[in-house]
Amino acid sequence: MSGAPLGVVRVAVVGLGWAAKSIWLPRLREHPGFAVSALVDPDRAALAAAVHDRTGTLLLTDVDELTPDVADLAVVAVPNHLHAAIACRLLVNGVPVFLEKPVCLNSEEAEQLAAAETGGGSLLLAGSAARYRADVLALRELVANLGHIRHVDLSWVRARGIPDAGGWFTQRQYAGGGALVDLGWHLLDTVTPLLGDVRGDITFDQALGTVSDDFVRSSVARASWREEQSLHAYDDDSAGDVEDTARGFLVTDTGVSVGLRASWASHEPRDVTVIRVDGSEGTATLRCTFGFSPNRVESAELTLTKDGVVTQVPFPVEPIGAEYMRQLDELPALLAAPESRGRAVRETRRTIAVIERIYETARAARATRTARAAAGRRATAAPGPLASAPAAPAAAATSDEPAVAVRIASPVRVDGADVSTNGRAIPAPTHR
């Protein structure tokens, strides 16, 4: 199939939910370097609703119909639990893939992606658009003059912004996790370029953290600016088994420490992203708001602090979402560069390993706390002196934190009918 001018990348969009309709399709249609050659979704109504120009645009209901003859690149924008499975199918079929975050849900899926990229001879591209923001790019230039980097603090804290509360985003079996997987992936993808990593080679030797879920089941904490077609419809505040807040502390193999906080909801009045980089020659701080929430800080601010003097650093002001167009600017060159092969896998392995380790330490802390709580209840209930007794199993105790899982079963079917997760059949959400 031709249909696109010479030098223009023919792109297929797989999954026609909020991300495709609000982020990717409008920008791909506007960008002169791309032509939308195909739309893929098992929901025929979603296909019909997304059609902008039927001329030259194929409407497909099965991802296996997508071949290199149809598209030079597939942008995969499906629910989290389908990311790796669909990307692997495309890669094995020889179709290059750009995969939204989270690229995968566990290390096992990362290895599946690596094998699919190698076996299919194709290319996996991935990454957060946050690193392409004008203010983040200005911060990177500033960081280059800070001497030796000692510590980086990154936080993305929403006032009220739980996406699709009660839908797949807050169900661990579909999303893989909560704010850490969603917002935290953006932060982890942003920090490594600040440390000078251009190949995905930096590793984190240490990672630990905590999670909490004070807001995730509250309807008032929902992101009203992002409405989804939920997998489930809930009329109460009982839905959600993921964290709304995660905090982590990391140390790279070169000794740079990193503080991390990702929160879907909080007691703050505004949604705020703050990145602070401490170097031997000064401190750079960016205060802004990532993402599309309208509850933003009034304007982004970048400062340099050195010897007690704070200096405002100018940078271009851009409209919300401009970073996605800038990311699209880079994709054709990445698609053509031999050195791109394997880079997304290296970065994905690193990111998912950090997320798994934070969840692992959070789970261990929860087990300790619940065991102590159980011991305290037994001591209070004992009629006489506390008898020696074995501790109750931590798994039998309840907790005020969400149960986090590192390994999530991959779906066995991804054609929109149903999938098998954790041993039981469930209806599959088909678009992100």
Short mmCIF file of C-alpha atoms in Angstrom, two decimals:
data_model
loop_
_atom_site.label_atom_id
_atom_site.label_comp_id
_atom_site.label_asym_id
_atom_site.label_seq_id
_atom_site.Cartn_x
_atom_site.Cartn_y
_atom_site.Cartn_z
CA MET A 1 0.00 0.00 0.00
CA SER A 2 1.34 3.45 -0.87
CA GLY A 3 -1.02 6.39 -0.46
CA ALA A 4 1.46 8.64 1.37
CA PRO A 5 3.92 11.14 -0.16
CA LEU A 6 7.52 10.03 -0.40
CA GLY A 7 9.30 10.53 2.91
CA VAL A 8 6.07 10.66 4.90
CA VAL A 9 5.70 8.00 7.59
CA ARG A 10 2.55 5.91 7.21
CA VAL A 11 1.27 5.37 10.73
CA ALA A 12 -1.44 3.13 12.15
CA VAL A 13 -3.13 3.93 15.45
CA VAL A 14 -4.01 0.83 17.47
CA GLY A 15 -6.69 1.41 20.11
CA LEU A 16 -9.16 4.29 19.86
CA GLY A 17 -9.76 5.45 23.40
CA TRP A 18 -9.04 8.77 25.10
CA ALA A 19 -5.31 8.81 24.32
CA ALA A 20 -5.79 8.13 20.62
CA LYS A 21 -8.65 10.59 20.17
CA SER A 22 -7.30 13.38 22.37
CA ILE A 23 -3.54 13.09 21.87
CA TRP A 24 -2.38 11.07 18.90
CA LEU A 25 -4.89 11.31 16.08
CA PRO A 26 -5.25 15.12 16.07
CA ARG A 27 -1.48 15.60 16.09
CA LEU A 28 -0.68 12.87 13.56
CA ARG A 29 -3.21 14.38 11.17
CA GLU A 30 -1.73 17.84 11.66
CA HIS A 31 1.93 16.82 11.39
CA PRO A 32 3.33 17.01 7.82
CA GLY A 33 5.67 14.07 8.45
CA PHE A 34 2.90 11.51 9.02
CA ALA A 35 -0.09 10.08 7.21
CA VAL A 36 -2.65 8.02 9.13
CA SER A 37 -2.87 4.89 6.98
CA ALA A 38 -4.91 2.66 9.31
CA LEU A 39 -7.02 2.59 12.46
CA VAL A 40 -7.24 -0.62 14.47
CA ASP A 41 -9.83 -1.44 17.11
CA PRO A 42 -12.18 -4.42 17.60
CA ASP A 43 -15.00 -1.96 18.35
CA ARG A 44 -16.53 -1.05 15.00
CA ALA A 45 -18.39 1.89 16.54
CA ALA A 46 -15.09 3.32 17.78
CA LEU A 47 -13.62 2.92 14.30
CA ALA A 48 -16.54 4.72 12.70
CA ALA A 49 -16.40 7.55 15.23
CA ALA A 50 -12.66 8.08 14.71
CA VAL A 51 -12.71 8.31 10.93
CA HIS A 52 -11.56 11.72 9.76
CA ASP A 53 -10.94 11.05 6.10
CA ARG A 54 -11.87 7.65 4.67
CA THR A 55 -9.58 8.14 1.67
CA GLY A 56 -6.56 5.91 2.12
CA THR A 57 -7.33 5.04 5.75
CA LEU A 58 -7.97 1.36 6.42
CA LEU A 59 -10.33 0.41 9.24
CA LEU A 60 -9.18 -2.85 10.83
CA THR A 61 -10.65 -4.87 13.68
CA ASP A 62 -7.73 -7.26 14.18
CA VAL A 63 -4.17 -6.18 14.87
CA ASP A 64 -2.85 -9.13 12.85
CA GLU A 65 -4.23 -7.46 9.72
CA LEU A 66 -1.62 -4.74 10.17
CA THR A 67 1.46 -5.46 8.05
CA PRO A 68 4.52 -3.51 6.80
CA ASP A 69 2.64 -3.01 3.53
CA VAL A 70 0.04 -0.99 5.42
CA ALA A 71 2.10 1.03 7.90
CA ASP A 72 5.68 2.10 8.58
CA LEU A 73 4.88 2.55 12.26
CA ALA A 74 2.12 1.54 14.67
CA VAL A 75 1.27 3.80 17.60
CA VAL A 76 -0.13 1.46 20.25
CA ALA A 77 -2.57 3.21 22.60
CA VAL A 78 -4.46 0.39 24.33
CA PRO A 79 -5.05 -0.35 28.03
CA ASN A 80 -1.91 -1.13 30.00
CA HIS A 81 -2.39 -4.88 30.27
CA LEU A 82 -2.48 -5.20 26.47
CA HIS A 83 0.60 -3.09 25.71
CA ALA A 84 3.23 -5.83 25.60
CA ALA A 85 1.02 -8.49 24.01
CA ILE A 86 -0.11 -6.31 21.11
CA ALA A 87 3.34 -4.75 20.61
CA CYS A 88 4.90 -8.23 20.47
CA ARG A 89 2.44 -9.36 17.81
CA LEU A 90 3.20 -6.33 15.67
CA LEU A 91 6.96 -6.60 16.10
CA VAL A 92 6.95 -10.30 15.19
CA ASN A 93 4.96 -9.37 12.07
CA GLY A 94 7.67 -6.88 11.12
CA VAL A 95 5.77 -3.69 12.00
CA PRO A 96 7.77 -1.07 13.96
CA VAL A 97 5.99 0.02 17.12
CA PHE A 98 5.80 3.17 19.19
CA LEU A 99 4.47 2.12 22.58
CA GLU A 100 2.94 4.46 25.11
CA LYS A 101 3.94 4.27 28.74
CA PRO A 102 3.81 2.04 30.66
CA VAL A 103 5.71 0.05 28.06
CA CYS A 104 5.06 -3.13 30.04
CA LEU A 105 3.82 -4.26 33.44
CA ASN A 106 6.72 -6.43 34.63
CA SER A 107 10.22 -7.61 33.79
CA GLU A 108 8.91 -10.75 32.12
CA GLU A 109 6.99 -8.67 29.61
CA ALA A 110 10.10 -6.55 29.02
CA GLU A 111 11.95 -9.69 27.97
CA GLN A 112 9.07 -10.69 25.71
CA LEU A 113 9.36 -7.31 23.98
CA ALA A 114 13.11 -7.76 23.60
CA ALA A 115 12.62 -11.17 22.01
CA ALA A 116 9.89 -9.88 19.69
CA GLU A 117 12.01 -6.96 18.52
CA THR A 118 14.92 -9.27 17.78
CA GLY A 119 12.86 -12.09 16.29
CA GLY A 120 10.78 -9.89 14.03
CA GLY A 121 13.72 -7.78 12.88
CA SER A 122 11.63 -4.71 13.58
CA LEU A 123 12.03 -1.72 15.92
CA LEU A 124 10.46 -0.79 19.24
CA LEU A 125 10.24 2.90 20.11
CA ALA A 126 8.90 4.14 23.42
CA GLY A 127 9.11 7.02 25.83
CA SER A 128 7.27 9.76 27.60
CA ALA A 129 6.59 13.05 25.86
CA ALA A 130 7.47 14.88 29.09
CA ARG A 131 11.16 14.91 28.21
CA TYR A 132 10.26 16.94 25.08
CA ARG A 133 8.62 19.82 26.97
CA ALA A 134 10.25 23.21 26.30
CA ASP A 135 10.75 23.84 30.03
CA VAL A 136 12.30 20.39 30.56
CA LEU A 137 14.64 20.94 27.61
CA ALA A 138 15.65 24.30 29.12
CA LEU A 139 16.25 22.56 32.44
CA ARG A 140 18.53 20.05 30.73
CA GLU A 141 20.61 22.89 29.27
CA LEU A 142 20.84 24.47 32.70
CA VAL A 143 21.83 21.19 34.36
CA ALA A 144 24.80 20.88 32.01
CA ASN A 145 26.37 23.83 33.88
CA LEU A 146 25.75 22.60 37.43
CA GLY A 147 28.99 20.64 37.76
CA HIS A 148 28.71 17.21 39.32
CA ILE A 149 25.06 16.22 39.85
CA ARG A 150 24.49 15.08 43.43
CA HIS A 151 20.72 14.70 43.83
CA VAL A 152 17.48 15.05 41.85
CA ASP A 153 14.00 15.46 43.32
CA LEU A 154 11.01 14.83 41.07
CA SER A 155 7.35 15.08 42.03
CA TRP A 156 4.09 15.15 40.12
CA VAL A 157 1.31 15.82 42.61
CA ARG A 158 -2.28 16.30 41.52
CA ALA A 159 -4.89 17.92 43.71
CA ARG A 160 -7.66 15.72 42.30
CA GLY A 161 -6.80 13.63 39.30
CA ILE A 162 -7.56 9.92 39.57
CA PRO A 163 -8.15 8.85 35.96
CA ASP A 164 -11.26 6.88 35.11
CA ALA A 165 -11.96 6.13 38.78
CA GLY A 166 -13.69 2.77 39.01
CA GLY A 167 -12.60 1.82 35.48
CA TRP A 168 -9.58 -0.13 34.29
CA PHE A 169 -7.10 2.56 35.35
CA THR A 170 -7.77 1.83 39.02
CA GLN A 171 -7.93 -1.96 38.65
CA ARG A 172 -4.54 -3.56 39.27
CA GLN A 173 -5.22 -6.50 36.95
CA TYR A 174 -5.55 -4.10 34.00
CA ALA A 175 -3.34 -1.14 34.95
CA GLY A 176 -0.48 -2.95 36.70
CA GLY A 177 -0.42 -0.32 39.44
CA GLY A 178 -1.58 3.17 40.22
CA ALA A 179 0.14 6.54 40.28
CA LEU A 180 3.61 4.99 40.20
CA VAL A 181 2.94 3.18 36.92
CA ASP A 182 1.03 6.12 35.45
CA LEU A 183 2.74 9.34 36.55
CA GLY A 184 5.90 7.75 37.91
CA TRP A 185 6.84 6.35 34.51
CA HIS A 186 6.89 9.90 33.12
CA LEU A 187 9.14 11.06 35.97
CA LEU A 188 11.54 8.14 35.59
CA ASP A 189 11.70 8.76 31.84
CA THR A 190 12.46 12.44 32.49
CA VAL A 191 15.22 12.02 35.06
CA THR A 192 17.77 10.03 33.08
CA PRO A 193 18.35 12.63 30.34
CA LEU A 194 18.99 15.14 33.14
CA LEU A 195 21.79 12.84 34.28
CA GLY A 196 23.33 12.84 30.82
CA ASP A 197 22.08 9.40 29.78
CA VAL A 198 21.57 9.36 26.01
CA ARG A 199 21.73 5.59 25.44
CA GLY A 200 19.71 4.20 28.34
CA ASP A 201 22.85 2.94 30.07
CA ILE A 202 22.41 4.41 33.57
CA THR A 203 21.16 1.92 36.13
CA PHE A 204 19.72 2.27 39.62
CA ASP A 205 21.61 0.15 42.13
CA GLN A 206 19.22 0.97 44.97
CA ALA A 207 15.47 1.55 45.00
CA LEU A 208 12.93 1.51 47.79
CA GLY A 209 9.64 3.21 48.49
CA THR A 210 6.16 3.31 49.96
CA VAL A 211 2.63 3.56 48.59
CA SER A 212 -0.72 4.68 49.99
CA ASP A 213 -4.35 4.78 48.88
CA ASP A 214 -6.07 7.50 50.91
CA PHE A 215 -7.93 8.94 47.91
CA VAL A 216 -8.28 6.25 45.26
CA ARG A 217 -11.79 5.16 46.26
CA SER A 218 -13.15 8.69 46.69
CA SER A 219 -15.35 10.04 43.91
CA VAL A 220 -14.38 13.64 44.72
CA ALA A 221 -10.75 12.88 43.80
CA ARG A 222 -11.55 11.86 40.23
CA ALA A 223 -10.08 13.60 37.21
CA SER A 224 -13.17 15.39 35.90
CA TRP A 225 -11.19 16.63 32.89
CA ARG A 226 -10.55 13.08 31.69
CA GLU A 227 -13.65 10.98 31.15
CA GLU A 228 -13.27 7.38 29.99
CA GLN A 229 -15.45 4.63 28.69
CA SER A 230 -15.06 2.54 31.83
CA LEU A 231 -14.82 -1.21 31.80
CA HIS A 232 -17.03 -1.20 34.87
CA ALA A 233 -19.65 1.33 35.91
CA TYR A 234 -19.55 2.13 39.62
CA ASP A 235 -21.96 4.34 41.53
CA ASP A 236 -20.11 4.18 44.84
CA ASP A 237 -16.63 4.85 46.13
CA SER A 238 -15.65 1.20 46.59
CA ALA A 239 -13.74 0.67 43.35
CA GLY A 240 -9.99 0.71 43.05
CA ASP A 241 -7.21 -1.54 44.35
CA VAL A 242 -4.13 0.46 43.35
CA GLU A 243 -2.19 3.21 45.05
CA ASP A 244 -2.94 6.89 44.53
CA THR A 245 0.47 7.95 45.88
CA ALA A 246 3.94 6.44 45.65
CA ARG A 247 7.19 7.73 47.11
CA GLY A 248 10.60 6.35 46.23
CA PHE A 249 14.28 6.87 46.86
CA LEU A 250 16.79 5.69 44.26
CA VAL A 251 20.58 5.70 43.86
CA THR A 252 22.26 5.33 40.48
CA ASP A 253 25.31 3.21 39.77
CA THR A 254 27.35 6.45 39.79
CA GLY A 255 26.10 7.53 43.23
CA VAL A 256 23.48 10.14 42.31
CA SER A 257 20.42 9.99 44.57
CA VAL A 258 16.89 10.53 43.28
CA GLY A 259 13.74 11.33 45.27
CA LEU A 260 10.45 10.48 43.58
CA ARG A 261 6.81 11.23 44.35
CA ALA A 262 3.81 10.49 42.14
CA SER A 263 0.32 11.35 43.40
CA TRP A 264 -3.02 11.15 41.63
CA ALA A 265 -4.65 13.10 44.45
CA SER A 266 -3.56 15.09 47.51
CA HIS A 267 -4.52 17.97 49.77
CA GLU A 268 -2.82 20.48 47.45
CA PRO A 269 -4.89 23.21 45.70
CA ARG A 270 -3.17 22.80 42.30
CA ASP A 271 -1.65 20.06 40.16
CA VAL A 272 2.08 20.70 40.36
CA THR A 273 5.22 19.10 38.93
CA VAL A 274 8.52 20.05 40.53
CA ILE A 275 11.98 18.95 39.41
CA ARG A 276 14.99 20.09 41.45
CA VAL A 277 18.55 19.22 40.48
CA ASP A 278 21.35 19.81 42.99
CA GLY A 279 24.85 20.05 41.55
CA SER A 280 28.26 20.95 42.88
CA GLU A 281 28.00 24.35 41.16
CA GLY A 282 24.36 25.26 41.85
CA THR A 283 20.74 24.14 41.98
CA ALA A 284 18.20 24.25 39.14
CA THR A 285 14.47 24.07 39.91
CA LEU A 286 11.55 23.71 37.50
CA ARG A 287 8.01 24.25 38.77
CA CYS A 288 5.27 23.53 36.25
CA THR A 289 2.38 21.14 35.56
CA PHE A 290 2.83 18.05 33.41
CA GLY A 291 -0.09 16.64 31.47
CA PHE A 292 -3.45 18.04 30.41
CA SER A 293 -5.16 18.94 33.69
CA PRO A 294 -6.70 22.45 33.65
CA ASN A 295 -5.96 22.79 37.39
CA ARG A 296 -2.43 24.01 36.68
CA VAL A 297 0.05 26.40 38.21
CA GLU A 298 -0.39 29.77 36.55
CA SER A 299 2.91 29.64 34.71
CA ALA A 300 5.98 27.44 34.64
CA GLU A 301 9.07 28.78 36.39
CA LEU A 302 12.71 27.80 35.99
CA THR A 303 15.31 29.13 38.42
CA LEU A 304 19.03 28.81 39.07
CA THR A 305 20.28 29.16 42.64
CA LYS A 306 23.98 29.73 43.20
CA ASP A 307 25.85 31.27 46.14
CA GLY A 308 22.57 32.43 47.69
CA VAL A 309 21.36 34.21 44.55
CA VAL A 310 18.20 33.05 42.75
CA THR A 311 18.02 33.83 39.02
CA GLN A 312 14.98 33.40 36.78
CA VAL A 313 15.85 31.50 33.60
CA PRO A 314 13.69 32.25 30.52
CA PHE A 315 12.41 29.55 28.15
CA PRO A 316 9.80 29.42 25.37
CA VAL A 317 6.16 29.41 26.46
CA GLU A 318 4.16 26.78 24.60
CA PRO A 319 0.57 25.50 24.52
CA ILE A 320 -0.47 22.48 26.56
CA GLY A 321 0.47 19.27 24.78
CA ALA A 322 3.07 20.83 22.47
CA GLU A 323 5.57 18.25 23.70
CA TYR A 324 3.72 15.54 21.79
CA MET A 325 4.25 17.36 18.49
CA ARG A 326 7.92 17.74 19.36
CA GLN A 327 8.08 14.03 20.09
CA LEU A 328 6.55 13.33 16.68
CA ASP A 329 9.23 15.56 15.13
CA GLU A 330 11.85 13.13 16.46
CA LEU A 331 10.18 9.84 15.55
CA PRO A 332 11.10 9.63 11.82
CA ALA A 333 14.80 10.03 12.60
CA LEU A 334 14.61 7.48 15.43
CA LEU A 335 12.77 5.11 13.12
CA ALA A 336 15.58 5.32 10.58
CA ALA A 337 18.54 5.21 12.99
CA PRO A 338 20.23 1.79 13.46
CA GLU A 339 21.28 2.78 16.99
CA SER A 340 17.63 3.01 18.03
CA ARG A 341 17.36 -0.78 18.07
CA GLY A 342 17.40 -2.08 21.61
CA ARG A 343 17.38 1.33 23.28
CA ALA A 344 13.70 1.23 24.26
CA VAL A 345 14.21 -2.23 25.74
CA ARG A 346 17.20 -1.05 27.81
CA GLU A 347 15.24 1.90 29.17
CA THR A 348 12.16 -0.24 29.79
CA ARG A 349 14.13 -2.86 31.72
CA ARG A 350 15.53 -0.15 33.95
CA THR A 351 12.21 1.59 34.55
CA ILE A 352 10.17 -1.51 35.27
CA ALA A 353 12.90 -2.85 37.57
CA VAL A 354 12.68 0.34 39.66
CA ILE A 355 8.88 0.13 39.79
CA GLU A 356 8.98 -3.53 40.82
CA ARG A 357 11.51 -2.81 43.58
CA ILE A 358 9.47 0.09 44.98
CA TYR A 359 6.37 -2.11 45.05
CA GLU A 360 8.38 -4.92 46.65
CA THR A 361 9.63 -2.74 49.52
CA ALA A 362 6.16 -1.24 49.97
CA ARG A 363 4.71 -4.73 50.21
CA ALA A 364 7.34 -5.81 52.75
CA ALA A 365 6.64 -2.75 54.92
CA ARG A 366 2.92 -3.45 54.77
CA ALA A 367 3.49 -7.04 55.90
CA THR A 368 5.55 -5.85 58.87
CA ARG A 369 2.94 -3.28 59.86
CA THR A 370 0.02 -5.68 59.63
CA ALA A 371 1.88 -8.35 61.60
CA ARG A 372 2.58 -5.84 64.37
CA ALA A 373 -1.04 -4.69 64.33
CA ALA A 374 -2.20 -8.29 64.64
CA ALA A 375 0.18 -8.87 67.55
CA GLY A 376 -1.14 -5.73 69.23
CA ARG A 377 -4.73 -6.90 68.88
CA ARG A 378 -3.87 -10.25 70.40
CA ALA A 379 -2.12 -8.55 73.31
CA THR A 380 -5.13 -6.31 73.93
CA ALA A 381 -7.54 -9.20 73.79
CA ALA A 382 -5.50 -11.50 76.06
CA PRO A 383 -7.17 -11.93 79.52
CA GLY A 384 -3.88 -12.49 81.29
CA PRO A 385 -0.18 -12.14 80.65
CA LEU A 386 0.64 -12.22 76.97
CA ALA A 387 1.24 -15.81 75.95
CA SER A 388 3.92 -16.74 73.52
CA ALA A 389 2.31 -17.53 70.20
CA PRO A 390 3.37 -17.59 66.57
CA ALA A 391 2.66 -14.44 64.62
CA ALA A 392 -0.39 -14.45 62.40
CA PRO A 393 0.41 -14.66 58.67
CA ALA A 394 0.75 -11.20 57.18
CA ALA A 395 -1.35 -12.20 54.20
CA ALA A 396 -4.36 -12.76 56.44
CA ALA A 397 -4.27 -9.24 57.85
CA THR A 398 -5.87 -6.22 56.28
CA SER A 399 -4.04 -3.07 55.34
CA ASP A 400 -4.75 0.55 54.57
CA GLU A 401 -2.47 0.32 51.55
CA PRO A 402 -3.38 -1.30 48.24
CA ALA A 403 -2.16 -4.79 47.57
CA VAL A 404 0.49 -4.30 44.92
CA ALA A 405 1.56 -7.03 42.57
CA VAL A 406 4.85 -7.20 40.70
CA ARG A 407 3.89 -9.95 38.27
CA ILE A 408 0.66 -9.63 36.35
CA ALA A 409 -0.52 -12.37 34.06
CA SER A 410 -0.36 -11.53 30.38
CA PRO A 411 -3.62 -11.85 28.45
CA VAL A 412 -4.00 -14.93 26.30
CA ARG A 413 -6.37 -13.20 23.90
CA VAL A 414 -6.16 -9.64 22.70
CA ASP A 415 -8.79 -9.54 20.01
CA GLY A 416 -11.34 -7.65 22.09
CA ALA A 417 -13.38 -10.64 23.23
CA ASP A 418 -11.98 -11.66 26.57
CA VAL A 419 -8.67 -12.27 28.23
CA SER A 420 -7.49 -14.57 30.96
CA THR A 421 -6.01 -12.78 33.93
CA ASN A 422 -5.17 -14.33 37.25
CA GLY A 423 -6.99 -17.50 36.28
CA ARG A 424 -10.44 -16.07 35.56
CA ALA A 425 -12.19 -14.78 32.48
CA ILE A 426 -12.94 -11.05 32.35
CA PRO A 427 -14.16 -8.71 29.61
CA ALA A 428 -11.29 -6.90 27.97
CA PRO A 429 -11.11 -3.12 27.63
CA THR A 430 -9.96 -2.54 24.09
CA HIS A 431 -8.81 1.04 23.97
CA ARG A 432 -6.91 3.39 26.21
#
